[in-house]
Amino acid sequence: MRRPETLRIDISRNKKTDEDYLLRWFVELDDAIRARHIDGDEMQVTFFLSNLTGRAKTWVLRLKLHDPNVFESLEILNSRLKETFEPPRAKFRARSALLRLKQGKRDVHDNAQHLRYLASSVSECVVDEHTLINVFIYGLVDGPVKTYMLREDFHTLEKAIAYAEQGDFSLRQSHANSSNYRPPRRQETGGPEPMDLCYIESENSRTLSHKRTLRCHRCQKIVHTLMSVVF
């Protein structure tokens, strides 16, 4: 029987024991176990312990020295690690952070990733899809993207995230294009401005025609005025 192909995935060493890092590391380790086709509880626990460092590894080794079979399966090991190193009421705090999530200084992509992480942290008390969509949309920064999202009706969170990322990308591109635009500079001439001779000729002809229609109020002759009459 042909052996299934395995995929070797590098795993970051677990050096921190805070809740955020621990949950992410569990996901990374589960992916590596499936990719390498590690079967059996004993092999999975051994692979898990080989990637532990720091306080977590010291704590595990102390328990194994006292009882070699303390971790019979990977689920038991994960549960004991969470009970020991997770902050109190971690699920409640994660749910509260999820429901009051705001974009802030994060871009749309980072905000969506943070929303996915918080949603996965409260998997035991599942938040419905429509609530997640509302949290994501109303948590966006006020602007064209949020205005566009409020006009649409989304049935899935992933579709709403895709539309928001597309709108954010288009907005960034339009800002980049407008900032690069420079209006053409007006060419400056160093000499004097040319005179409009046509305008001068038209003014002279208009003045001459006006004089030709003048009449003296005494002799009623055209062209001359009162001062030009000889007494």
XYZ file of C-alpha atoms in Angstrom:
231
model
C 0.000 0.000 0.000
C 1.362 3.391 -1.006
C 2.208 5.651 1.887
C 0.363 9.022 1.761
C 2.505 12.020 0.984
C 3.309 14.241 3.928
C 3.804 17.972 4.014
C 6.373 19.397 6.394
C 5.190 22.656 7.949
C 7.454 24.760 10.119
C 5.999 25.588 13.517
C 6.958 28.555 15.636
C 8.178 27.581 19.076
C 5.725 28.324 21.843
C 7.470 30.929 23.996
C 4.472 32.931 25.213
C 1.609 31.754 27.362
C -0.884 34.589 26.878
C -4.319 33.714 25.558
C -3.911 35.371 22.152
C -0.679 33.605 21.272
C -1.728 30.255 22.760
C -4.908 29.924 20.688
C -3.093 30.833 17.483
C -0.382 28.309 18.267
C -2.966 25.533 18.792
C -4.358 26.182 15.305
C -0.860 26.148 13.807
C -0.012 22.883 15.557
C -3.229 21.142 14.448
C -2.483 22.041 10.827
C 1.027 20.615 11.126
C -0.261 17.347 12.637
C -2.754 16.848 9.802
C -0.188 17.751 7.143
C 2.357 15.234 8.504
C -0.294 12.508 8.976
C 0.672 11.959 12.608
C -1.715 9.331 13.946
C -2.141 7.992 17.451
C -2.564 9.906 20.684
C 0.931 9.127 21.937
C 2.626 10.378 18.750
C 0.523 13.538 18.673
C 1.267 14.335 22.331
C 4.996 13.734 21.763
C 5.011 16.012 18.720
C 3.100 18.637 20.696
C 5.545 18.556 23.608
C 8.568 18.762 21.302
C 7.454 22.226 20.204
C 6.847 23.607 23.681
C 9.318 25.997 25.315
C 9.469 28.307 28.295
C 7.063 28.109 31.239
C 4.638 25.840 29.395
C 7.265 23.147 28.801
C 8.533 23.392 32.388
C 4.990 22.945 33.667
C 4.351 19.918 31.397
C 7.616 18.188 32.357
C 6.857 18.573 36.069
C 3.476 16.895 35.582
C 5.006 14.071 33.513
C 7.654 13.436 36.161
C 4.894 13.007 38.691
C 2.662 10.933 36.375
C 4.044 9.735 32.982
C 0.513 9.064 31.676
C -0.994 12.384 32.737
C -1.624 13.372 29.108
C -3.363 10.445 27.451
C -4.521 12.430 24.404
C -3.956 15.730 22.658
C -7.377 17.011 23.742
C -6.488 16.524 27.411
C -3.183 18.345 26.942
C -4.865 21.282 25.209
C -7.530 21.486 27.897
C -4.974 21.465 30.733
C -2.866 24.138 29.042
C -5.895 26.396 28.587
C -6.981 25.929 32.206
C -3.508 26.819 33.446
C -2.422 29.660 31.191
C -5.636 31.260 29.927
C -6.751 34.401 31.792
C -9.932 34.111 33.887
C -13.211 34.438 31.975
C -11.337 34.478 28.674
C -14.389 33.469 26.620
C -16.523 36.244 28.135
C -13.839 38.842 27.464
C -13.382 37.607 23.901
C -17.133 37.834 23.268
C -17.252 41.358 24.717
C -14.309 42.420 22.549
C -16.052 40.924 19.514
C -19.342 42.770 20.032
C -17.657 46.156 20.544
C -15.065 45.727 17.794
C -14.037 48.959 16.039
C -11.707 49.381 13.095
C -9.702 52.199 14.640
C -6.296 52.615 12.989
C -6.356 49.153 11.418
C -7.034 48.784 7.714
C -10.039 46.789 6.492
C -8.063 43.559 6.007
C -6.492 43.587 9.486
C -9.848 44.447 11.029
C -11.477 41.480 9.263
C -8.700 39.149 10.435
C -9.143 40.326 14.015
C -12.890 39.752 13.739
C -12.328 36.180 12.497
C -9.952 35.499 15.376
C -12.390 36.787 18.009
C -15.225 34.774 16.444
C -13.123 31.599 16.601
C -12.261 32.315 20.248
C -15.944 32.175 21.262
C -16.752 29.007 19.317
C -18.399 27.461 22.392
C -21.014 30.254 22.486
C -21.535 30.784 18.777
C -22.470 34.269 17.542
C -24.919 34.173 14.626
C -23.869 35.313 11.149
C -26.084 38.413 10.980
C -24.677 39.712 14.271
C -21.129 39.322 12.971
C -22.058 41.188 9.776
C -23.561 44.077 11.762
C -20.544 44.221 14.083
C -18.186 44.332 11.105
C -20.090 46.994 9.134
C -20.895 49.346 12.031
C -17.336 49.003 13.337
C -15.847 50.429 10.140
C -14.481 53.953 10.076
C -17.007 56.514 8.808
C -16.378 57.093 5.124
C -17.320 56.012 1.584
C -16.711 52.308 2.293
C -19.021 52.224 5.313
C -21.677 54.263 3.486
C -21.593 51.821 0.577
C -21.780 48.810 2.911
C -24.847 50.181 4.707
C -26.725 50.366 1.400
C -26.167 46.700 0.567
C -27.670 43.530 2.035
C -25.165 40.772 2.830
C -26.097 37.219 3.782
C -22.606 35.990 4.742
C -19.730 37.568 6.630
C -17.155 36.581 4.009
C -19.117 38.333 1.267
C -19.322 41.501 3.360
C -15.577 41.372 4.034
C -14.822 40.858 0.331
C -16.971 43.869 -0.647
C -15.358 46.034 2.036
C -11.818 45.094 0.982
C -12.659 45.759 -2.669
C -14.141 49.159 -1.837
C -11.162 50.062 0.356
C -8.748 49.122 -2.445
C -10.646 51.235 -4.992
C -10.678 54.183 -2.585
C -6.929 53.938 -1.999
C -6.285 53.774 -5.747
C -8.402 56.857 -6.411
C -6.534 58.793 -3.704
C -3.197 57.708 -5.156
C -4.178 58.785 -8.667
C -5.510 62.149 -7.503
C -2.373 62.878 -5.462
C -0.136 62.165 -8.465
C -2.073 64.528 -10.751
C -0.412 67.851 -11.465
C -2.155 70.502 -13.616
C -0.102 71.809 -16.579
C 1.908 74.892 -15.728
C 1.125 78.074 -17.591
C 3.982 79.247 -19.782
C 5.223 82.656 -18.718
C 6.454 85.115 -21.372
C 9.157 87.569 -20.465
C 8.283 90.352 -22.995
C 5.388 92.817 -23.054
C 1.943 91.650 -23.968
C 0.979 92.273 -27.632
C -1.631 94.946 -28.312
C -4.956 94.119 -29.918
C -4.908 96.357 -33.015
C -8.319 95.177 -34.129
C -9.828 96.587 -30.959
C -8.131 99.968 -31.489
C -9.339 100.211 -35.085
C -12.880 99.387 -34.071
C -12.817 102.056 -31.350
C -11.499 104.712 -33.775
C -14.141 103.927 -36.374
C -16.866 104.027 -33.723
C -15.669 107.466 -32.504
C -15.452 108.860 -36.044
C -18.945 107.697 -36.929
C -20.254 109.270 -33.760
C -18.677 112.637 -34.635
C -20.202 112.544 -38.114
C -23.690 112.471 -36.638
C -23.172 115.515 -34.402
C -25.004 118.795 -35.258
C -24.451 122.288 -33.998
C -27.387 123.461 -31.886
C -27.297 126.947 -33.444
C -26.604 126.516 -37.139
C -27.651 122.862 -37.325
C -24.589 121.972 -39.422
C -22.911 118.586 -39.176
C -19.291 117.985 -38.133
C -18.476 121.264 -36.354
C -19.487 122.192 -32.822
C -20.435 125.493 -31.190
C -16.829 126.573 -30.618
C -16.067 126.246 -34.355
C -18.869 128.664 -35.443
C -17.504 132.047 -36.654
C -19.465 135.086 -35.471
